[in-house]
Amino acid sequence: MRQRFIYDPFVLPFMAGFVFIIIYLVAGIISAIRELPCEDRKKLGKSIFSRKIFVSAREIFMECLIHRRIFRRNRMLGFMHMSIAFGWFLLIVLGHIEVRLYCPERVNLPYFPIFFRYFMMETDSTLKGSLLFFLMDAALLMVLTGIGLALYKRINSRLMGMRRTTKLKLGDRIAMYTLWAVFPLRLLAESFTSGISGGSFLTRGFGLVFESFVSNEALIRPAWWAYSVALGTFFLAMPVSRYMHIPAEMLLIVLRNAGIKSKKTNAGYGNIELYSCSRCGICIDACQMSAAARLDRKTTVYFMRMLRRQEGDIEAAARQCLMCGRCVQACPVGIDSCRLKQNVRRSESFFSPVQYRYFPPTETIRTDVLYFAGCMTHLTPGIGKAMQTIFGRAGVNYRMMDEGGGICCGRPLMLSGQEKSAAIMIEKNTDIILQSNAELLVASCPVCYKIFNEEYSLPIPVMHHTQYIEQLIDRGAVTVGHTGLSAVYHDPCDLGRNSGVYNPPRQVLRQVANLMDTSHERGEGLCCGGSVGNAVLTGDQRRKIARDALYKLTGEKPDILVTACPLCKKTFAGAGLQQVEDIAQVVVKAME
Amino acid sequence: MDFGYSINQSSKIDMDRASGDIAAQVLRYEPSFAVCIGCGACMATCSAGRFTPFNLRRLQLMVMRGQTDSVHAEAEKCMLCGKCRLICPRGINTRNVLLAIHHFTAPAPTLDIR
């Protein structure tokens, strides 16, 4: 290897972009970390000098380079992302290795590894040299394959399991097109130069082909110029594009592994989540408002973009969401977008809590087990009756906390951003629970169950009735037979994805019915469309979502569709002819 | 004989004081408000209505008549539980109607609803 040049003006566009992006990133990371609360900064500091940093490094490798979570969703999509990210990473690493091996005195020139083949030439072919050339060409081929797939994805995204993709804005487009241009231009530049500097199967091969009909010598510098301009433009466009996810996701992974969680404000961690969104659009297909009600533009990816750019009606966008958590489940970056939306909703609390003075004085209920049916159960009284039968059969000393209708748990208000008003209900209900001396609170509605667990600080355990029934059966307090019915279980959002209760209902159902599998269960469970998380969705749109979910769930024609949420039951009952029952009702049937 | 209810006092609507502005704004924000037939299913199922004479049907009537003086404070009694939406035979998005009524009758609107 021999050095031909040390500098050429064509490195300037690259260097301009490179210096700019380094300054921007350093400033960005400093300001992001300064935004974190003091305790989080301490956690971050501690985690950097602990084993956690290795966990983070591994996760960064697996997610940012290999894109494991995307692979799990769709292999082609994962391959596309991996080819570009990992291929590019290899090009950078191998480029630096080349510089260290052949001209260690140039390691302080950031542009040297990028334009290595222009500055260096192969004088005698060695095994080491040809191996590196081969690896570099292989990495380049990998990236080019990824870009080819990305181009094809623009035409036919279904090949990669995506029905809909994100509609990009100008900044994203500029950055994306320049990123796509970088690698073919690199191939051209290296091919034209391959007669002088040498190359491997790809660059030398293309070089020979080009030689047969153009003068490679004359095209060398224009091609390197183009390559440098494309790289520089990409770096300049990066801050206004989705490609900020590359550095932001790495930071997010480090913070998450340090034990830092999203808070009740979007500053700090939330902001880093915003920048970590790559606008890949996986959440668009996951969202049932988009899949069933054609509200593609109301999906999380667009909300995230509006929030990051602070444009458009962000509050309206935050409200147009069922808060079912399907997008959070699908997100390959692990962004808790429901939390981001809730924080936007919270900012506009406007009910004056004094209006709840009408609440009756707390009457003391003394009991062992307190049962909170919830508003929605009062609307579907069959569930409450079934639970009372089960309590009676098990011989439990129980009392209803909301006999004939009680005070709402507060979650619907909370989801509407009225946290101060919700606090009044939390206080009132807590009062009733504490005065009862109960050892256990059982809730029938997952909406209530979630808020009891998360926002009430209760000294007693809270169970959803599916968990309680499982416990009763295990204890032998209730004996059940088999109904002989075939059943599909629908995971209510607030019980499954949002609270992590997946197994108890299945354990119970397996004993009393023939539980059938569906492809929409556990984390992939569907939303019935009835969610109290969304106040703006029209009745018609809700019906579309409910019908679509019902259709997907009952493809195998089960005798009954079983759910564990009164709201899901009511919503599905109105969406079709399928018999829908709550798990408590099925258990009562099996007890007879 | 006591039937548990009686004839309402007759009332007259003062057209000088009544304004259709709020009804128009609520209708524009939540068009399903228009199809209310005042059947009262919402009040029959209302969680708040069990404790206090809170009544969405009455709010609807007051807004449509333009008698909106007491409507704002009244709307805040709602717990937003959403039973009325599920029960409404006309498929009205009652929660959004309530939020809209509350908002457009506010002395100084706090929320920018378009």
XYZ file of C-alpha atoms in Angstrom:
706
model
C 0.000 0.000 0.000
C 1.208 3.459 -0.845
C -0.284 6.819 -0.032
C -1.246 8.825 -3.137
C -2.614 11.969 -1.534
C -3.336 13.231 1.921
C -6.026 15.782 1.030
C -8.435 16.679 -1.732
C -11.076 19.446 -1.733
C -13.844 16.882 -2.193
C -13.586 15.927 1.469
C -14.935 19.358 2.448
C -18.688 18.629 2.093
C -18.254 15.488 4.175
C -16.184 17.278 6.790
C -18.715 20.132 7.034
C -21.533 17.680 7.674
C -19.415 15.572 9.996
C -18.271 18.458 12.196
C -21.810 19.829 12.289
C -23.388 16.549 13.353
C -20.763 15.860 16.010
C -21.299 19.292 17.586
C -25.071 18.884 17.311
C -25.022 15.457 18.933
C -22.735 16.438 21.774
C -24.898 19.488 22.516
C -28.051 17.378 22.168
C -26.861 14.668 24.537
C -25.743 17.214 27.116
C -29.066 19.054 27.008
C -31.016 15.760 27.120
C -29.120 14.604 30.187
C -29.493 18.011 31.844
C -33.258 17.727 31.343
C -33.325 14.549 33.403
C -34.241 14.903 37.059
C -31.354 14.755 39.509
C -32.081 11.217 40.745
C -32.141 9.921 37.163
C -28.792 11.531 36.451
C -27.402 9.765 39.491
C -28.826 6.458 38.272
C -27.255 7.068 34.885
C -23.900 7.872 36.442
C -23.974 4.735 38.550
C -25.017 2.488 35.657
C -22.134 3.638 33.468
C -19.636 2.207 35.946
C -21.466 -1.051 36.488
C -22.351 -4.285 34.759
C -25.374 -2.546 33.244
C -23.234 -0.832 30.635
C -22.395 -4.227 29.144
C -26.070 -5.108 29.054
C -26.668 -1.828 27.237
C -23.799 -2.467 24.822
C -25.233 -5.852 23.973
C -28.712 -4.444 23.509
C -27.375 -1.635 21.322
C -25.653 -4.241 19.161
C -28.754 -6.456 18.963
C -31.316 -3.711 18.414
C -29.536 -0.838 16.669
C -27.381 -2.981 14.379
C -29.025 -6.395 14.057
C -32.584 -5.131 14.662
C -33.675 -8.289 16.447
C -37.148 -7.033 17.361
C -37.891 -6.155 13.746
C -36.622 -9.592 12.700
C -39.134 -11.154 15.051
C -41.939 -9.200 13.436
C -40.939 -9.857 9.858
C -37.769 -11.490 8.551
C -37.528 -9.499 5.329
C -38.059 -6.230 7.167
C -35.458 -7.218 9.727
C -33.033 -8.226 6.995
C -33.478 -4.886 5.258
C -32.791 -2.923 8.442
C -29.903 -5.160 9.428
C -28.259 -4.987 6.004
C -28.197 -1.216 6.051
C -27.284 -0.710 9.712
C -24.874 -3.567 10.253
C -23.353 -3.251 6.767
C -22.711 0.429 7.297
C -21.238 -0.288 10.720
C -18.892 -2.859 9.166
C -17.807 -0.373 6.488
C -16.908 2.149 9.192
C -15.081 -0.381 11.357
C -13.202 -2.017 8.480
C -12.291 1.409 7.077
C -10.688 2.313 10.383
C -8.872 -1.019 10.549
C -7.445 -0.382 7.083
C -6.172 3.018 8.132
C -4.626 1.616 11.312
C -2.908 -1.140 9.351
C -1.595 0.761 6.380
C -1.180 4.371 7.417
C -1.384 4.643 11.203
C -0.105 8.215 10.983
C -3.444 9.242 9.409
C -5.807 8.003 12.126
C -6.412 11.572 13.258
C -7.934 12.516 9.897
C -11.645 11.672 10.167
C -12.115 11.652 6.410
C -9.280 9.234 5.706
C -11.106 5.949 6.327
C -14.163 7.225 4.438
C -12.220 8.017 1.272
C -9.480 5.444 1.862
C -9.420 4.045 -1.645
C -8.876 7.447 -3.169
C -5.974 8.302 -0.960
C -4.269 4.908 -0.917
C -3.241 2.576 -3.703
C -2.301 -1.041 -3.737
C 1.201 -1.534 -5.031
C 1.579 -5.229 -4.470
C -1.343 -7.494 -3.704
C -1.004 -9.196 -0.376
C -3.273 -11.704 1.240
C -4.082 -9.291 4.056
C -4.887 -6.530 1.585
C -7.148 -8.641 -0.575
C -8.948 -10.009 2.469
C -9.733 -6.476 3.665
C -10.775 -5.432 0.161
C -12.998 -8.471 -0.019
C -14.577 -7.730 3.360
C -15.123 -4.086 2.452
C -16.806 -5.082 -0.797
C -18.921 -7.648 1.007
C -20.068 -5.038 3.526
C -20.830 -2.611 0.724
C -22.820 -5.291 -1.059
C -24.737 -5.892 2.157
C -25.709 -2.232 2.446
C -26.608 -2.073 -1.246
C -28.854 -5.113 -0.818
C -30.578 -3.368 2.061
C -31.041 -0.219 0.010
C -32.381 -2.266 -2.890
C -34.931 -3.782 -0.524
C -35.748 -0.335 0.877
C -36.413 0.897 -2.648
C -38.597 -2.104 -3.347
C -40.427 -1.506 -0.080
C -41.544 1.854 -1.461
C -43.300 -0.014 -4.269
C -44.500 -3.085 -2.430
C -44.292 -2.856 1.330
C -46.388 -5.981 1.771
C -43.359 -8.065 0.895
C -42.086 -6.973 4.294
C -45.328 -7.501 6.102
C -46.314 -3.843 6.114
C -49.674 -2.882 4.682
C -49.156 0.801 5.322
C -45.992 2.824 5.670
C -45.307 6.290 7.042
C -45.911 9.271 4.752
C -42.676 11.186 5.102
C -42.094 14.928 5.189
C -39.414 16.940 3.400
C -36.634 16.629 6.005
C -37.104 12.878 6.185
C -37.149 12.580 2.424
C -33.958 14.573 1.904
C -32.137 12.525 4.526
C -33.527 9.248 3.204
C -32.715 9.904 -0.463
C -29.209 11.087 0.359
C -28.674 8.033 2.547
C -29.800 5.827 -0.303
C -27.466 7.719 -2.680
C -24.401 7.468 -0.431
C -23.697 3.804 -1.016
C -24.254 3.479 -4.780
C -22.082 6.593 -5.157
C -19.431 4.969 -3.025
C -19.602 1.938 -5.268
C -19.179 4.127 -8.354
C -16.297 6.090 -6.866
C -14.471 2.990 -5.691
C -15.098 1.209 -8.992
C -13.711 4.084 -11.037
C -10.696 4.196 -8.749
C -10.214 0.423 -8.667
C -7.795 0.484 -11.649
C -5.392 2.506 -9.510
C -6.119 1.560 -5.936
C -7.279 -1.973 -6.443
C -10.535 -3.551 -5.340
C -12.312 -6.786 -4.839
C -15.140 -8.692 -6.493
C -17.609 -5.832 -6.443
C -15.568 -2.677 -7.001
C -12.964 -4.218 -9.314
C -15.667 -6.061 -11.194
C -17.721 -2.925 -11.748
C -14.512 -1.030 -12.520
C -13.712 -3.414 -15.352
C -17.248 -3.185 -16.711
C -17.185 0.623 -16.660
C -13.738 0.679 -18.237
C -15.148 -0.951 -21.336
C -17.364 2.001 -22.190
C -16.306 5.073 -20.163
C -13.046 6.628 -19.194
C -12.750 5.765 -15.526
C -9.904 8.202 -14.918
C -12.004 11.214 -15.834
C -14.870 10.146 -13.597
C -12.885 9.445 -10.457
C -13.043 12.891 -8.886
C -16.664 13.713 -9.848
C -17.731 10.408 -8.306
C -15.837 11.048 -5.059
C -17.274 14.568 -4.989
C -20.787 13.186 -5.353
C -20.177 10.630 -2.622
C -18.852 13.283 -0.267
C -21.710 15.697 -1.010
C -24.278 12.941 -0.366
C -22.702 12.070 2.979
C -22.401 15.714 4.004
C -26.021 16.433 3.046
C -27.180 13.415 5.004
C -25.426 14.659 8.122
C -26.792 18.172 7.651
C -30.351 16.844 7.181
C -30.124 14.384 10.070
C -31.333 16.717 12.859
C -34.564 17.463 10.995
C -35.105 13.861 9.976
C -36.067 10.554 11.476
C -32.442 9.415 11.384
C -31.904 11.072 14.746
C -33.155 7.710 15.983
C -29.694 6.268 15.362
C -27.945 8.170 18.179
C -31.111 8.697 20.265
C -31.995 5.012 20.455
C -28.521 4.202 21.782
C -28.961 6.824 24.492
C -32.471 5.528 25.209
C -31.181 1.993 25.684
C -28.504 3.171 28.117
C -31.054 5.201 30.094
C -33.596 2.368 30.155
C -31.027 -0.098 31.398
C -30.018 2.393 34.068
C -33.546 1.980 35.430
C -34.855 5.337 34.253
C -38.575 5.267 33.405
C -40.983 7.589 31.676
C -42.419 10.127 34.046
C -45.463 12.312 34.366
C -43.880 14.852 32.066
C -42.415 14.484 28.619
C -39.252 16.414 29.401
C -36.038 14.398 29.622
C -36.712 10.734 28.975
C -39.854 11.449 26.968
C -37.947 13.783 24.689
C -35.303 11.150 24.045
C -38.109 8.714 23.222
C -39.432 11.220 20.690
C -36.080 11.445 18.966
C -35.692 7.661 19.096
C -38.773 7.148 16.936
C -37.518 6.058 13.519
C -40.961 6.533 11.956
C -40.697 2.986 10.692
C -44.474 2.847 10.659
C -44.836 -0.555 12.297
C -47.349 1.055 14.676
C -49.602 2.022 11.756
C -50.585 -1.559 10.996
C -50.706 -2.391 14.704
C -53.248 0.368 15.322
C -56.801 -0.791 14.899
C -58.023 2.735 14.283
C -55.918 2.579 11.163
C -56.513 -1.064 10.265
C -60.290 -1.082 10.766
C -61.489 2.519 10.768
C -59.061 3.915 8.180
C -57.676 6.561 10.519
C -54.112 5.990 9.296
C -53.112 9.575 9.947
C -54.162 9.358 13.583
C -51.628 6.708 14.449
C -48.794 6.991 16.915
C -46.038 7.671 14.390
C -47.722 10.904 13.287
C -48.444 11.922 16.868
C -44.778 11.412 17.690
C -43.729 13.526 14.741
C -46.145 16.333 15.662
C -44.930 16.301 19.235
C -41.274 16.322 18.244
C -41.705 19.120 15.718
C -44.256 20.946 17.907
C -46.604 21.435 14.987
C -50.285 20.842 14.361
C -52.955 20.085 16.936
C -50.913 17.903 19.263
C -53.632 17.732 21.903
C -56.220 16.525 19.427
C -53.744 13.909 18.208
C -53.116 12.749 21.775
C -56.866 12.398 22.344
C -57.486 10.366 19.204
C -56.147 7.142 20.683
C -57.771 4.123 22.301
C -54.791 3.745 24.662
C -54.947 0.009 23.986
C -51.156 -0.233 23.922
C -50.857 -2.208 20.694
C -48.430 0.323 19.227
C -46.306 0.186 22.372
C -46.228 -3.598 22.084
C -45.260 -3.456 18.415
C -42.670 -0.677 18.689
C -39.220 -2.078 17.884
C -37.613 0.735 19.885
C -39.784 0.162 22.955
C -41.232 3.665 23.124
C -44.031 4.057 25.667
C -46.126 6.271 23.421
C -49.262 5.856 25.552
C -47.422 7.550 28.364
C -46.361 10.387 26.061
C -49.997 10.843 25.005
C -51.243 10.703 28.564
C -48.762 13.419 29.505
C -50.080 15.660 26.737
C -53.648 15.000 27.865
C -52.760 15.735 31.457
C -51.548 19.202 30.601
C -55.082 20.487 30.171
C -56.930 19.478 33.281
C -60.004 21.714 33.398
C -62.759 20.121 35.461
C -63.019 21.846 38.793
C -62.987 19.079 41.381
C -65.313 20.974 43.744
C -68.260 19.717 41.717
C -67.936 16.267 43.247
C -69.224 17.540 46.575
C -72.336 15.484 45.916
C -70.594 12.245 46.873
C -72.437 10.663 49.807
C -70.643 10.282 53.146
C -68.649 7.069 53.345
C -70.681 4.276 54.832
C -68.698 1.663 56.633
C -68.786 -1.805 55.088
C -67.029 -4.424 57.201
C -65.965 -7.516 55.315
C -63.088 -9.843 54.373
C -63.274 -9.475 50.630
C -64.445 -6.271 49.035
C -65.900 -6.581 45.549
C -65.835 -3.587 43.219
C -68.057 -4.333 40.240
C -67.396 -1.026 38.478
C -69.649 1.165 36.352
C -69.425 -1.054 33.296
C -70.337 -4.176 35.252
C -73.497 -2.408 36.376
C -74.275 -2.022 32.701
C -73.759 -5.769 32.126
C -75.220 -7.050 35.422
C -74.822 -10.695 34.403
C -71.132 -10.478 35.281
C -71.816 -9.062 38.742
C -74.451 -11.720 39.397
C -72.084 -14.455 38.279
C -69.425 -13.144 40.639
C -71.893 -13.067 43.506
C -72.806 -16.684 42.767
C -69.122 -17.616 42.818
C -68.511 -15.736 46.072
C -71.558 -17.456 47.580
C -70.477 -20.915 46.440
C -66.983 -20.409 47.811
C -68.453 -19.274 51.105
C -66.482 -16.069 51.106
C -67.411 -13.248 53.436
C -67.698 -10.533 50.810
C -69.483 -7.245 50.356
C -70.068 -5.161 47.292
C -68.324 -1.856 47.423
C -70.650 -0.293 44.879
C -73.995 -1.934 45.513
C -76.502 -0.447 43.090
C -73.842 1.784 41.542
C -70.847 3.448 43.079
C -68.279 6.110 42.549
C -66.235 5.699 39.399
C -62.677 4.423 39.851
C -61.366 7.600 38.235
C -59.576 6.091 35.291
C -61.911 7.495 32.605
C -61.327 10.981 34.009
C -57.625 10.333 34.213
C -57.506 9.184 30.598
C -59.218 12.445 29.671
C -56.483 14.374 31.426
C -58.638 15.336 34.425
C -56.181 14.121 37.015
C -57.307 16.471 39.772
C -60.870 15.255 39.461
C -59.709 11.654 39.320
C -57.803 12.279 42.551
C -61.124 13.043 44.301
C -62.507 9.639 43.293
C -59.286 7.915 44.264
C -59.462 9.547 47.670
C -63.118 8.680 48.193
C -62.784 5.068 47.076
C -59.610 4.594 49.108
C -61.545 5.811 52.114
C -64.258 3.196 51.574
C -61.680 0.439 51.065
C -59.686 1.347 54.171
C -62.763 1.553 56.395
C -63.888 -1.904 55.315
C -60.916 -3.668 56.923
C -60.999 -5.991 53.934
C -58.025 -8.219 53.190
C -58.561 -8.267 49.456
C -60.121 -6.098 46.787
C -61.592 -7.893 43.784
C -62.466 -5.870 40.674
C -64.455 -7.077 37.711
C -63.485 -4.373 35.296
C -59.890 -4.267 33.995
C -60.160 -0.498 33.651
C -60.690 -0.217 37.416
C -58.189 -2.996 38.144
C -55.428 -1.082 36.412
C -56.000 2.166 38.270
C -56.410 0.376 41.627
C -53.004 -1.141 41.049
C -51.220 1.865 39.695
C -52.671 5.031 41.157
C -54.242 3.948 44.453
C -51.765 3.248 47.215
C -53.711 0.462 48.880
C -52.365 -1.598 51.771
C -54.276 -4.677 50.539
C -53.793 -6.739 47.387
C -55.994 -6.048 44.359
C -57.147 -8.871 42.103
C -59.069 -8.996 38.918
C -61.837 -11.566 39.115
C -60.018 -13.869 36.675
C -57.116 -14.097 39.135
C -59.487 -14.544 42.053
C -61.466 -17.316 40.365
C -58.229 -19.101 39.490
C -57.230 -18.917 43.133
C -60.639 -20.204 44.305
C -60.459 -23.164 41.933
C -56.861 -23.950 42.955
C -57.831 -23.797 46.599
C -60.749 -26.126 45.956
C -63.186 -23.532 47.238
C -65.059 -23.829 43.965
C -65.339 -27.024 41.945
C -65.990 -26.787 38.259
C -66.958 -29.265 35.602
C -66.433 -28.964 31.882
C -69.040 -27.159 29.836
C -67.995 -28.879 26.600
C -68.100 -25.530 24.812
C -65.381 -24.336 22.492
C -64.157 -20.907 23.425
C -61.858 -18.190 22.169
C -60.453 -15.879 24.809
C -60.176 -12.187 24.083
C -57.492 -10.374 26.100
C -58.888 -7.048 27.317
C -56.264 -4.339 26.752
C -56.185 -3.098 30.326
C -55.954 -6.611 31.752
C -53.529 -8.130 29.255
C -51.096 -5.739 27.638
C -51.550 -2.926 30.120
C -51.465 -5.030 33.312
C -49.737 -8.235 32.206
C -52.473 -10.649 33.339
C -52.405 -13.285 30.615
C -52.314 -16.673 32.292
C -55.044 -16.757 34.990
C -57.980 -16.458 32.546
C -56.453 -19.140 30.346
C -55.855 -21.463 33.303
C -59.492 -21.110 34.322
C -60.858 -21.464 30.807
C -58.883 -24.615 30.049
C -60.675 -26.285 32.937
C -64.176 -25.315 31.930
C -64.095 -25.131 28.123
C -62.096 -26.109 25.061
C -59.840 -23.109 24.695
C -58.993 -22.413 21.059
C -55.873 -20.580 19.919
C -56.040 -17.402 17.888
C -53.311 -15.361 16.319
C -54.538 -12.338 18.276
C -53.792 -13.180 21.838
C -51.634 -12.093 24.721
C -49.497 -9.144 23.651
C -51.054 -9.264 20.203
C -54.585 -9.124 21.616
C -57.023 -6.797 19.906
C -58.902 -3.795 21.229
C -62.686 -4.149 21.116
C -63.003 -0.477 20.152
C -65.053 0.412 23.220
C -62.118 1.886 25.122
C -62.812 4.775 27.501
C -59.373 6.087 26.497
C -60.812 7.813 23.450
C -63.630 10.348 23.676
C -63.552 11.596 20.112
C -63.940 8.402 18.102
C -67.394 8.314 16.491
C -69.870 5.504 17.061
C -69.450 4.413 13.485
C -65.673 4.162 13.760
C -65.991 2.221 16.992
C -68.381 -0.201 15.343
C -65.919 -0.786 12.510
C -63.155 -1.594 14.985
C -65.413 -3.883 17.015
C -66.649 -5.764 13.942
C -63.154 -6.164 12.593
C -61.865 -7.458 15.951
C -64.831 -9.808 16.300
C -64.265 -11.120 12.784
C -60.581 -11.758 13.458
C -61.255 -13.454 16.779
C -64.061 -15.745 15.692
C -62.604 -17.063 12.435
C -62.535 -20.594 13.882
C -66.221 -20.379 14.817
C -66.040 -20.937 18.570
C -69.258 -21.564 20.525
C -68.514 -18.603 22.733
C -66.182 -15.666 22.741
C -64.976 -15.242 26.303
C -63.645 -12.021 27.686
C -62.896 -10.688 31.148
C -64.042 -7.116 30.732
C -67.609 -5.799 30.904
C -66.770 -3.076 28.414
C -65.406 -5.566 25.854
C -68.435 -7.781 26.413
C -70.876 -4.937 25.853
C -68.988 -3.684 22.800
C -68.705 -7.101 21.152
C -72.317 -7.939 21.925
C -73.366 -4.965 19.841
C -71.036 -5.788 16.964
C -72.342 -9.130 15.759
C -74.256 -12.291 16.437
C -71.455 -14.084 18.238
C -72.326 -15.153 21.774
C -70.021 -13.229 24.117
C -69.650 -14.113 27.761
C -67.542 -13.044 30.657
C -65.257 -15.636 32.174
C -67.221 -15.452 35.454
C -70.409 -16.407 33.640
C -68.735 -19.389 31.987
C -67.410 -20.524 35.362
C -70.898 -20.285 36.885
C -72.203 -22.491 34.053
C -69.437 -24.978 34.775
C -70.274 -25.044 38.476
C -73.819 -26.241 37.836
C -102.900 9.152 44.176
C -99.127 9.692 44.226
C -97.400 8.468 41.071
C -94.034 9.743 42.225
C -93.965 12.496 39.664
C -95.947 15.570 38.842
C -96.599 17.965 36.027
C -93.750 20.382 35.335
C -94.156 24.051 35.916
C -94.817 25.739 32.628
C -91.909 27.863 31.514
C -91.349 30.312 28.737
C -88.175 30.756 26.798
C -86.978 34.321 26.638
C -85.663 34.588 23.116
C -83.716 37.728 23.965
C -81.623 35.785 26.397
C -81.499 32.468 24.584
C -78.627 32.006 22.220
C -78.038 29.216 19.782
C -74.303 29.879 19.632
C -73.296 27.245 22.102
C -75.535 24.615 20.562
C -73.994 25.407 17.188
C -70.466 25.103 18.545
C -71.198 21.833 20.304
C -72.848 20.494 17.165
C -69.873 21.406 15.055
C -67.470 19.764 17.451
C -69.565 16.641 17.987
C -72.111 16.297 15.158
C -73.748 13.238 16.696
C -75.274 15.627 19.263
C -77.857 16.503 16.616
C -79.598 13.146 16.647
C -80.525 13.172 20.346
C -84.208 12.415 20.867
C -84.124 13.117 24.575
C -85.139 9.558 25.483
C -83.347 9.761 28.820
C -81.505 6.436 28.618
C -78.329 8.296 29.558
C -79.834 9.577 32.783
C -81.243 6.174 33.619
C -77.795 4.589 33.556
C -75.793 7.540 34.870
C -73.245 6.755 37.599
C -73.286 10.335 38.884
C -77.063 10.510 38.586
C -77.376 8.026 41.393
C -76.013 10.542 43.866
C -77.108 13.880 42.484
C -79.715 15.187 40.055
C -77.103 15.314 37.285
C -78.792 14.722 33.960
C -77.253 14.725 30.501
C -80.652 14.785 28.809
C -81.450 17.979 30.661
C -78.095 19.473 29.707
C -78.861 18.683 26.094
C -82.260 20.359 26.395
C -80.801 23.457 28.055
C -78.072 23.795 25.448
C -80.507 23.376 22.564
C -82.823 25.971 24.141
C -79.941 28.319 24.695
C -80.459 28.451 28.465
C -76.844 27.791 29.265
C -76.293 29.772 32.485
C -76.005 26.820 34.851
C -74.845 24.273 32.301
C -71.117 24.666 32.828
C -71.087 23.912 36.544
C -73.617 21.153 36.023
C -71.452 19.415 33.400
C -68.585 19.096 35.863
C -70.557 16.629 37.942
C -69.949 13.992 35.275
C -67.479 11.229 36.125
C -66.927 10.456 32.413
C -67.427 6.739 33.036
C -68.966 6.302 29.599
C -71.978 4.135 30.389
C -74.267 6.606 28.633
C -72.295 6.228 25.420
C -72.812 2.498 25.440
C -76.482 2.771 26.273
C -77.445 5.574 23.882
C -79.874 4.155 21.317
C -78.869 6.876 18.848
C -75.158 6.098 19.070
C -74.287 9.591 20.269
C -70.747 10.124 21.479
C -72.036 11.355 24.805
C -68.694 11.769 26.532
C -67.485 14.069 23.827
C -70.812 15.947 23.903
C -70.319 16.532 27.600
C -66.730 17.676 27.186
C -67.839 19.997 24.386
C -70.724 21.442 26.432
C -68.369 21.968 29.330
C -65.813 23.625 27.152
C -68.011 25.922 25.108
C -69.905 27.169 28.136
C -66.739 28.004 30.049
C -66.354 31.694 30.930
C -62.865 31.609 29.472
C -62.335 28.520 27.374
C -59.308 26.706 28.671
C -58.966 24.235 25.883
C -58.459 24.888 22.245
C -60.976 22.606 20.575
C -61.281 22.892 16.849
